[in-house]
Short mmCIF file of C-alpha atoms in Angstrom, two decimals:
data_model
loop_
_atom_site.label_atom_id
_atom_site.label_comp_id
_atom_site.label_asym_id
_atom_site.label_seq_id
_atom_site.Cartn_x
_atom_site.Cartn_y
_atom_site.Cartn_z
CA MET I 220 25.08 4.81 -3.84
CA ALA I 221 24.43 1.66 -5.65
CA LYS I 222 21.04 1.51 -7.45
CA PRO I 223 18.89 -1.00 -5.66
CA ASN I 224 18.16 -4.34 -7.72
CA ILE I 225 14.74 -3.94 -8.73
CA THR I 226 13.00 -6.14 -10.85
CA LEU I 227 9.37 -7.01 -11.97
CA VAL I 228 7.13 -10.52 -12.43
CA GLN I 229 3.45 -10.90 -13.53
CA GLY I 230 2.32 -13.64 -11.33
CA ASP I 231 0.97 -14.23 -7.58
CA ILE I 232 2.37 -12.98 -4.91
CA THR I 233 1.56 -15.86 -2.62
CA GLU I 234 4.26 -18.19 -4.91
CA GLN I 235 7.14 -16.20 -4.39
CA ASP I 236 10.11 -17.99 -2.58
CA MET I 237 11.57 -14.29 -1.20
CA ASP I 238 12.77 -13.84 2.35
CA ALA I 239 10.06 -11.12 2.87
CA VAL I 240 6.47 -10.60 0.93
CA VAL I 241 4.39 -7.37 1.35
CA ASN I 242 0.91 -7.68 2.04
CA ALA I 243 -1.37 -4.75 1.13
CA ALA I 244 -3.35 -5.24 4.47
CA ASN I 245 -6.63 -3.47 5.80
CA SER I 246 -5.86 -1.59 9.23
CA SER I 247 -7.18 -4.60 11.05
CA LEU I 248 -4.80 -6.78 10.01
CA LEU I 249 -7.19 -9.64 10.30
CA GLY I 250 -7.48 -10.42 6.58
CA GLY I 251 -9.63 -9.17 3.82
CA GLY I 252 -9.64 -9.42 0.05
CA GLY I 253 -7.51 -9.23 -2.60
CA VAL I 254 -3.69 -9.65 -2.03
CA ASP I 255 -4.49 -9.37 1.68
CA GLY I 256 -7.00 -12.34 1.08
CA ALA I 257 -4.79 -14.81 -0.62
CA ILE I 258 -1.97 -14.08 1.39
CA HIS I 259 -4.07 -15.09 4.32
CA ARG I 260 -5.83 -18.01 2.68
CA LYS I 261 -2.45 -19.42 1.41
CA GLY I 262 -0.54 -18.58 4.27
CA GLY I 263 -2.87 -20.42 7.16
CA PRO I 264 -3.77 -19.73 10.24
CA GLU I 265 -0.27 -18.81 11.59
CA ILE I 266 -0.61 -15.61 10.02
CA LEU I 267 -3.76 -14.65 11.42
CA ALA I 268 -2.69 -15.94 14.76
CA GLU I 269 -0.12 -13.40 14.79
CA CYS I 270 -2.01 -10.88 13.40
CA ARG I 271 -4.44 -11.46 16.35
CA ARG I 272 -1.55 -11.32 19.18
CA LEU I 273 -0.66 -7.94 17.33
CA ARG I 274 -4.09 -6.50 17.58
CA ALA I 275 -4.09 -7.44 21.05
CA GLY I 276 -1.06 -5.54 21.80
CA HIS I 277 0.60 -2.74 20.75
CA TYR I 278 -1.92 -2.59 17.68
CA GLY I 279 -5.42 -2.86 19.41
CA ARG I 280 -6.92 -0.15 17.56
CA GLY I 281 -5.10 -1.40 13.77
CA LEU I 282 -2.54 -0.45 12.00
CA ALA I 283 -2.15 3.00 10.71
CA THR I 284 -2.04 3.75 6.99
CA GLY I 285 1.65 4.17 5.72
CA GLN I 286 3.08 1.88 8.65
CA ALA I 287 4.31 -1.81 8.43
CA VAL I 288 4.67 -4.73 10.54
CA ALA I 289 5.76 -8.32 10.11
CA THR I 290 4.30 -11.30 11.08
CA THR I 291 5.85 -15.50 10.37
CA ALA I 292 4.91 -16.34 6.32
CA GLY I 293 3.15 -19.37 7.45
CA ARG I 294 2.85 -21.88 4.58
CA LEU I 295 4.00 -19.31 2.16
CA PRO I 296 7.36 -20.14 0.32
CA ALA I 297 8.55 -16.48 2.39
CA ARG I 298 10.11 -16.35 5.78
CA TRP I 299 7.92 -13.03 6.52
CA VAL I 300 4.70 -11.04 5.63
CA ILE I 301 5.27 -7.50 5.97
CA HIS I 302 1.80 -5.91 6.40
CA THR I 303 1.51 -2.42 5.58
CA VAL I 304 -2.00 -0.26 5.15
CA GLY I 305 -2.33 1.75 1.80
CA PRO I 306 -4.30 4.77 1.59
CA VAL I 307 -7.43 5.01 -0.32
CA TRP I 308 -7.09 7.06 -3.35
CA ASN I 309 -8.79 10.39 -3.23
CA PRO I 310 -8.58 12.93 -6.33
CA GLY I 311 -9.21 15.86 -3.87
CA GLU I 312 -6.32 14.83 -1.25
CA ASP I 313 -2.75 14.27 -2.26
CA ARG I 314 -2.33 10.91 -0.13
CA SER I 315 0.65 10.03 -1.78
CA VAL I 316 3.02 10.73 1.09
CA LEU I 317 1.41 7.88 2.57
CA LEU I 318 1.59 5.37 0.05
CA ALA I 319 5.34 6.44 -0.13
CA SER I 320 5.59 5.68 3.49
CA CYS I 321 3.72 2.29 3.08
CA HIS I 322 7.14 1.22 0.74
CA ARG I 323 9.68 3.00 2.91
CA GLU I 324 8.29 1.30 6.29
CA SER I 325 8.06 -1.88 4.37
CA LEU I 326 11.79 -1.96 3.69
CA ARG I 327 12.69 -0.58 7.23
CA VAL I 328 10.91 -3.58 8.63
CA ALA I 329 12.27 -5.55 6.16
CA ARG I 330 16.00 -4.53 7.11
CA GLU I 331 15.24 -5.03 11.10
CA LEU I 332 14.35 -8.90 10.08
CA GLY I 333 17.65 -9.09 8.25
CA ALA I 334 15.51 -9.72 5.11
CA ARG I 335 17.77 -9.60 1.83
CA THR I 336 14.78 -9.88 -0.91
CA VAL I 337 11.52 -8.65 -0.61
CA ALA I 338 8.41 -8.56 -2.74
CA PHE I 339 5.87 -5.99 -3.33
CA PRO I 340 2.46 -6.12 -4.49
CA ALA I 341 0.81 -2.90 -6.32
CA ILE I 342 -0.12 -1.33 -2.85
CA SER I 343 -3.46 0.83 -3.05
CA THR I 344 -4.25 -0.04 -6.72
CA GLY I 345 -7.15 -2.78 -5.95
CA VAL I 346 -9.79 -2.09 -4.00
CA TYR I 347 -8.59 1.32 -2.95
CA ARG I 348 -8.50 2.92 -6.51
CA TRP I 349 -5.16 4.09 -6.63
CA PRO I 350 -4.16 4.69 -10.43
CA ILE I 351 -1.96 2.51 -11.63
CA ASP I 352 0.52 4.36 -13.34
CA ASP I 353 0.79 7.01 -10.16
CA ALA I 354 1.10 4.39 -8.22
CA ALA I 355 3.87 2.32 -9.48
CA ARG I 356 5.68 6.02 -10.08
CA ILE I 357 5.83 6.27 -6.39
CA ALA I 358 6.65 3.14 -5.64
CA VAL I 359 9.46 2.86 -8.34
CA GLN I 360 10.58 6.00 -6.61
CA THR I 361 10.80 5.27 -3.21
CA LEU I 362 12.12 1.44 -3.70
CA ARG I 363 15.32 3.47 -5.76
CA GLU I 364 15.41 5.88 -2.85
CA GLU I 365 15.15 3.60 0.08
CA GLY I 366 16.05 0.28 -1.37
CA GLU I 367 19.97 -0.08 -1.47
CA GLY I 368 21.34 -2.67 0.17
CA PHE I 369 18.90 -5.25 -0.30
CA GLU I 370 19.76 -8.41 -2.62
CA GLU I 371 16.36 -8.02 -4.91
CA LEU I 372 13.29 -5.77 -4.58
CA ARG I 373 10.99 -7.37 -6.51
CA PHE I 374 6.99 -6.06 -7.99
CA VAL I 375 4.74 -8.78 -8.15
CA LEU I 376 2.19 -7.65 -10.52
CA PHE I 377 -1.50 -9.43 -10.85
CA ASN I 378 -1.89 -8.63 -14.58
CA LYS I 379 -0.43 -7.08 -17.67
CA GLN I 380 -2.07 -3.39 -16.92
CA ALA I 381 -0.12 -3.25 -13.85
CA TYR I 382 2.94 -4.98 -14.92
CA ASP I 383 3.37 -2.52 -18.42
CA ALA I 384 3.06 0.41 -15.71
CA PHE I 385 5.47 -0.62 -13.68
CA ALA I 386 7.41 -1.47 -16.46
CA ALA I 387 7.04 2.04 -17.87
CA ALA I 388 7.68 3.74 -14.54
CA LEU I 389 11.09 1.43 -13.97
#
């Protein structure tokens, strides 16, 4: 089994010229803060329009934590946005299976789309407060286990602390 090509970059996920970028979305799919807000702002109204159609159909109650669904990338350089809802950190409950599921399900959707390159943010590490070192460990491990067959799987980290945590996990 060939190891997946996992790369790291410190930067802005909305500027990544990849087949797909993963959005750390909220369950409403209607935009929010952090990565989600940035993707919706820079990607334009086409993304929100597709998210509204998803909500009007199969995802009437929103997207469940750990699941993933794709839309157009609108004005982003990517072709698709894969929306996934990360778990909120809870020190009294191990929710790492859900965080791993975000990455696994995003890869599944990417394969269904025919994406060869996928960019991931540090899912759940912003307002959902997941400790960056633990999130990096789970994300890297999941992509190593599930990422075979992609040309490149890229973690796009917003700051040096996140970059260093992912570099250590890699």
